[in-house]
Coordinates of C-alpha atoms in Angstrom, one line a residue:
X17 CA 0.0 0.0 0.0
X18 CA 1.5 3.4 -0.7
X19 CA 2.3 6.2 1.8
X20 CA -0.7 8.1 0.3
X21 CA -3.1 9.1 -2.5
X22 CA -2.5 11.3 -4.9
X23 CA -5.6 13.5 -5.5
X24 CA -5.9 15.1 -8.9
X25 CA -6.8 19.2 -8.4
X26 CA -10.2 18.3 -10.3
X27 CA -11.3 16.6 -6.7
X28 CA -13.3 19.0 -4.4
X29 CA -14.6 16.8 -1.9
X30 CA -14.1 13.2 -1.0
X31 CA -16.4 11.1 1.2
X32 CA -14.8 7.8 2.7
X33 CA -16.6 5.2 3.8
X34 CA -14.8 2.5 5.8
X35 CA -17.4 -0.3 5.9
X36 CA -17.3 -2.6 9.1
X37 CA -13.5 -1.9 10.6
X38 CA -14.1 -5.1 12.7
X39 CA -13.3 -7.1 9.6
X40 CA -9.8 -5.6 8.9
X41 CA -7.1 -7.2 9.8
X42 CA -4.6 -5.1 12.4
X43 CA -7.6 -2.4 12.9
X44 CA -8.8 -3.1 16.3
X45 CA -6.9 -4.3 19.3
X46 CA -3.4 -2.2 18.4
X47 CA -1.8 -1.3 21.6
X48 CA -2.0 2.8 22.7
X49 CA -4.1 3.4 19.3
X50 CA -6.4 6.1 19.6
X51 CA -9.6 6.7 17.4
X52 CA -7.6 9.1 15.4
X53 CA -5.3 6.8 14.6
X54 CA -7.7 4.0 13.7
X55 CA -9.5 6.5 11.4
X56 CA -6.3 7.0 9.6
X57 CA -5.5 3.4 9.4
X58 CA -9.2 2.3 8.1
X59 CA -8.9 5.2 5.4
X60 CA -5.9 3.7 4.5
X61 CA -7.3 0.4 4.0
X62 CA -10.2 1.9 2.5
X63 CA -8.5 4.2 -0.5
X64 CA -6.6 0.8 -1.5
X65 CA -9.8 -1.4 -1.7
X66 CA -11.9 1.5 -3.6
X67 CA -11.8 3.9 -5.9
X68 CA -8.7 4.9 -8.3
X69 CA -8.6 8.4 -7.4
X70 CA -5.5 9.6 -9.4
X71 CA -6.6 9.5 -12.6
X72 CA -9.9 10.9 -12.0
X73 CA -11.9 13.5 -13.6
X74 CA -14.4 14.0 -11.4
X75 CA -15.2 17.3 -8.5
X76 CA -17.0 14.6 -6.1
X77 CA -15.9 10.9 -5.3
X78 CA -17.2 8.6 -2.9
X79 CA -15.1 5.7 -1.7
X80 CA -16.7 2.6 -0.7
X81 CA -14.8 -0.9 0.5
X82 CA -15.5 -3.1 -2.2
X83 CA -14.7 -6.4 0.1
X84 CA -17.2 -4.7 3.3
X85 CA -19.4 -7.1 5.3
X86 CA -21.2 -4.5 7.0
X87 CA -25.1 -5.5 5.6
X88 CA -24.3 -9.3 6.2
X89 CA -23.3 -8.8 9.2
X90 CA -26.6 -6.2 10.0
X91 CA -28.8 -9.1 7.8
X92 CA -28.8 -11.6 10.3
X93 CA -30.4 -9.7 13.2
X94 CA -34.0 -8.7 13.2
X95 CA -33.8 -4.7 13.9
X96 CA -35.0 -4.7 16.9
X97 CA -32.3 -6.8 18.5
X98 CA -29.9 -4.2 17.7
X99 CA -28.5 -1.2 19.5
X100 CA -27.0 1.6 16.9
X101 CA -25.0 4.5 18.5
X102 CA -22.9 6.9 16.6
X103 CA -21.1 9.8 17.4
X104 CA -20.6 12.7 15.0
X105 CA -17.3 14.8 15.0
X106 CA -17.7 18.4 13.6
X107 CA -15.1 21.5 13.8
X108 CA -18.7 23.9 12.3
X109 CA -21.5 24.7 13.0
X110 CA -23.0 24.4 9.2
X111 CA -26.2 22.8 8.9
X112 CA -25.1 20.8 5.5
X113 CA -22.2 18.9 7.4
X114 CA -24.6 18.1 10.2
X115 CA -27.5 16.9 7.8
X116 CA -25.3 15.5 5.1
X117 CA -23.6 13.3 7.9
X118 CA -27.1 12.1 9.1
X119 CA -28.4 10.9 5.9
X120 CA -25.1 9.6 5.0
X121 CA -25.5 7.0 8.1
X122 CA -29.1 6.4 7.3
X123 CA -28.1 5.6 3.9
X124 CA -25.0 3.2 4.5
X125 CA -26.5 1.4 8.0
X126 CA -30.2 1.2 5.2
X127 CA -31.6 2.0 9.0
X128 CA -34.5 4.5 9.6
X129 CA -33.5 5.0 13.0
X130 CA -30.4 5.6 15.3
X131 CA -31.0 4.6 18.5
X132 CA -28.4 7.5 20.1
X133 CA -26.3 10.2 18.8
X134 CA -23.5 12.0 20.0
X135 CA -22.2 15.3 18.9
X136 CA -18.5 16.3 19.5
X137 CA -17.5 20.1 18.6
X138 CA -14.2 20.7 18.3
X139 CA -13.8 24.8 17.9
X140 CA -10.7 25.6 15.5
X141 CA -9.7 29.3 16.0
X142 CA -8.5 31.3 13.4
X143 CA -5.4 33.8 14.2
X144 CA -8.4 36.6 14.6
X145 CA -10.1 34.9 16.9
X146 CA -11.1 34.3 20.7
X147 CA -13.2 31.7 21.5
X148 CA -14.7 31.7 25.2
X149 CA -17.1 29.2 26.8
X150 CA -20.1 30.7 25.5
X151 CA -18.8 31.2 22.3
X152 CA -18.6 27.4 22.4
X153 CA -21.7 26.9 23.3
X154 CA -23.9 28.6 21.2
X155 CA -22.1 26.8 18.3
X156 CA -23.3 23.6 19.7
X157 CA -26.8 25.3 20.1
X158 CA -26.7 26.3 16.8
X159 CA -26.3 22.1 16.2
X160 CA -28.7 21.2 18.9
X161 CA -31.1 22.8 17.0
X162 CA -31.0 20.9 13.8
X163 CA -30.6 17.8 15.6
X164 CA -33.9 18.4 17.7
X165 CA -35.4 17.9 14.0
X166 CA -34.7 14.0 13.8
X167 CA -36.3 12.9 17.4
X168 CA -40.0 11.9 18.2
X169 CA -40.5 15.4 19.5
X170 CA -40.5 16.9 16.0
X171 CA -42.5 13.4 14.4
X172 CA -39.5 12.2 13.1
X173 CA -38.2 9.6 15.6
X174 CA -34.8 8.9 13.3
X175 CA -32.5 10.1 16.5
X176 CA -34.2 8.6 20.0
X177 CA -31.5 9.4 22.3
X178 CA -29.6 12.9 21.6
X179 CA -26.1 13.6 24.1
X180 CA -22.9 15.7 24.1
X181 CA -19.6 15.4 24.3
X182 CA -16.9 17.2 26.6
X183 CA -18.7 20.5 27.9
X184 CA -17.9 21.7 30.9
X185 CA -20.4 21.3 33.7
X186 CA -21.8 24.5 33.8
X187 CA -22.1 24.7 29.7
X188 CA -23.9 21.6 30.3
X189 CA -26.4 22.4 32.6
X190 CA -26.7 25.7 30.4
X191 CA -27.5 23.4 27.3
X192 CA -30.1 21.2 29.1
X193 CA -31.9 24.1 30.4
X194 CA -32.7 25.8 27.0
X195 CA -32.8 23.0 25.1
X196 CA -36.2 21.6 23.9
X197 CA -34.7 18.1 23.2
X198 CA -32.9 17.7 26.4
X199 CA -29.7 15.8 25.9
X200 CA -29.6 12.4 27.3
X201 CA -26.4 11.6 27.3
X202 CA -22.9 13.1 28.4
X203 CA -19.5 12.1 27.6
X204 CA -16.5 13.2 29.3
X205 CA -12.9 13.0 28.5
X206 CA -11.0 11.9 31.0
X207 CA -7.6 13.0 30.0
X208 CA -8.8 16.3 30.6
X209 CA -11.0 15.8 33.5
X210 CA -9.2 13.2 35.8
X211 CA -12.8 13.2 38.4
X212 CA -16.3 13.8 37.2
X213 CA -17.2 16.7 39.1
X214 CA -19.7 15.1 42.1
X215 CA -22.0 18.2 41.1
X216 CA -22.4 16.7 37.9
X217 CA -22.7 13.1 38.9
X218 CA -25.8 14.4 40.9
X219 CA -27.2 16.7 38.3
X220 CA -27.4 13.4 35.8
X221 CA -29.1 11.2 38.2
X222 CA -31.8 13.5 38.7
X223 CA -32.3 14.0 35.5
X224 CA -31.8 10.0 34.3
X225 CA -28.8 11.5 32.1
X226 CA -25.9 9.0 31.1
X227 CA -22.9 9.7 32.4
X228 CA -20.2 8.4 30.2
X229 CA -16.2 8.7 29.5
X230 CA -14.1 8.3 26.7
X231 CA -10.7 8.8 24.8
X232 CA -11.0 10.3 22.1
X233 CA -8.3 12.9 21.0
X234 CA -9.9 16.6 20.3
X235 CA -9.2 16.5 16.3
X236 CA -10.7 13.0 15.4
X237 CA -8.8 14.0 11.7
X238 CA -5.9 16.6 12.3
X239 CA -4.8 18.6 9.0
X240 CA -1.6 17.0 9.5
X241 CA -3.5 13.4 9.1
X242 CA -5.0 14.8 5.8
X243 CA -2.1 15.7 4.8
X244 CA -0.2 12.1 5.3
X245 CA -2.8 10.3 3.3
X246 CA -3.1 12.7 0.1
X247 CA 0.1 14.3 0.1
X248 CA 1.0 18.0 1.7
X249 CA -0.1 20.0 -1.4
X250 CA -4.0 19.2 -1.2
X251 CA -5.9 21.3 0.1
X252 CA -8.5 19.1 1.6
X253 CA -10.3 19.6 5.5
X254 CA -12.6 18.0 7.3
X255 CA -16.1 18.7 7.3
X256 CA -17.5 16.2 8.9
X257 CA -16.4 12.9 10.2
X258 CA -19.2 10.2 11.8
X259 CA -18.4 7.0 14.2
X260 CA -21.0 4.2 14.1
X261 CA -21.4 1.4 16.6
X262 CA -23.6 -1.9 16.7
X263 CA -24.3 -3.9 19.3
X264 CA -26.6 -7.1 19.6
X265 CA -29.1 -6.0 22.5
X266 CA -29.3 -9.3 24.6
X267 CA -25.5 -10.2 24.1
X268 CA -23.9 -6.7 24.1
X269 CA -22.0 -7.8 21.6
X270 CA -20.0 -5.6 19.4
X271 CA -20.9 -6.2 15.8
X272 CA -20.0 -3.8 13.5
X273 CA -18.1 -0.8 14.1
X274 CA -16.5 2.0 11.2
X275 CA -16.5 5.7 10.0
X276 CA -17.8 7.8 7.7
X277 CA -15.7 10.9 6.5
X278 CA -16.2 13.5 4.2
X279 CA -13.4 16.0 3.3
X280 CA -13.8 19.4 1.2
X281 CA -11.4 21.8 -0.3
X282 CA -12.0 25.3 1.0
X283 CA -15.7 24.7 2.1
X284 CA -15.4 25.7 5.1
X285 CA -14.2 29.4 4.3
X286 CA -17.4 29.5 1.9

């Protein structure tokens, strides 16, 4: 496999699925990998099973495992029976990334439902500009809102559970208050936050919230990552990046797990 992918200028925006990770040999299990890591590793895999990008033509190219056992493996269990979570990564607050994402997981999981969703904000600053907690905050309002459009609240009942990942206690609270959806879940990382604030613990029981930790790293895709798949001189970023998970209800097993990413050239200064 080569170092990297050369992208032809014609290519504007890629979208990368990885299929079912679980099934790639080396993937899962690699000692002190993080999810960025594994992201990087499954695109790798991914850009050598799929598409021939360097002689294409084409603005837009989607990249698909052709050797992916995700559906068989989703096939065998009645719906029902399964639990899907997914976790979507964003550095914007640009409804297109959020709803693009969405239907994108609708579309490859050929579910009409996910039973929880996370969102995880990571706020790039430009060399003009401050960011502050609030700042944050109403960024992540700004994609609580078009979330609040998928769950049974608005009719739609495509997103049943809705949660957050690593605000602060108070921003939290502040989000739960004057949100209509209420988030259900929280996720804290505890390589910034050593104890869960007692507070907090107590502010989630009350409210039947799920408490939860994790590890993943602030940039799920770094510029620099980009950068070591397609070469230096492309000028692709992230846009959106989404994690899913299934589990078999009455086993907890872990089925199928992968990532869908999509990368644009300059979209995000549009």
């Amino acid at each position: 496999m080569s170092s990297s992918t050369t992208l032809p200028e014609s290519i504007k925006q890629v979208i990368i699925h990885t299929g079912n990770i679980l099934s790639l040999n080396g993937i899962i299990g690699k000692p002190s990998q993080n999810a960025s890591e594994e992201l990087v590793e499954s695109i790798k895999i991914t850009l050598n099973d799929g598409n021939n990008l360097e002689n294409s033509l084409e603005k837009f190219v989607e990249v698909m495992r052709k050797n992916d056992d995700l559906l068989q493996k989703m096939s065998g269990v009645d719906r029902k029976d399964l639990k899907i979570g997914a976790k979507l990564f964003l550095n914007n607050e640009n409804a297109d990334a959020v709803n693009q994402a969405l239907l994108n997981i609708f579309q490859a999981l050929k579910t009409e439902t996910i039973d929880n969703l996370i969102v995880s904000y990571n706020d790039i600053k430009t060399d003009n500009e401050e960011s502050s907690s609030s700042f944050v905050l109403n960024k992540i309002k700004s994609i609580w809102n078009i979330l609040e459009n998928y769950t049974k609240e608005n009719a739609t009942n495509r997103i049943i559970h809705l949660g957050v990942a690593d605000l602060d206690e108070e921003q939290f609270r502040d989000l739960y208050a004057w949100a209509t959806v209420k988030p259900n879940i929280i996720q804290i990382n505890l390589a910034s936050c050593c104890v869960v604030p007692p507070t907090l613990q107590e502010f989630c029981n009350q409210n039947s919230i799920q408490l939860l930790t994790h590890s993943d790293p602030t940039e799920i895709l770094p510029v620099s990552s980009i950068q070591n798949l397609f070469g230096d001189k492309n000028a692709l970023k992230l846009f959106w990046a989404i994690r899913f998970q299934i589990h078999i209800k009455c086993r907890g097993v872990l089925t199928s797990k992968g990532y869908i990413v999509n990368l644009c050239d300059n979209i995000l200064e549009e």
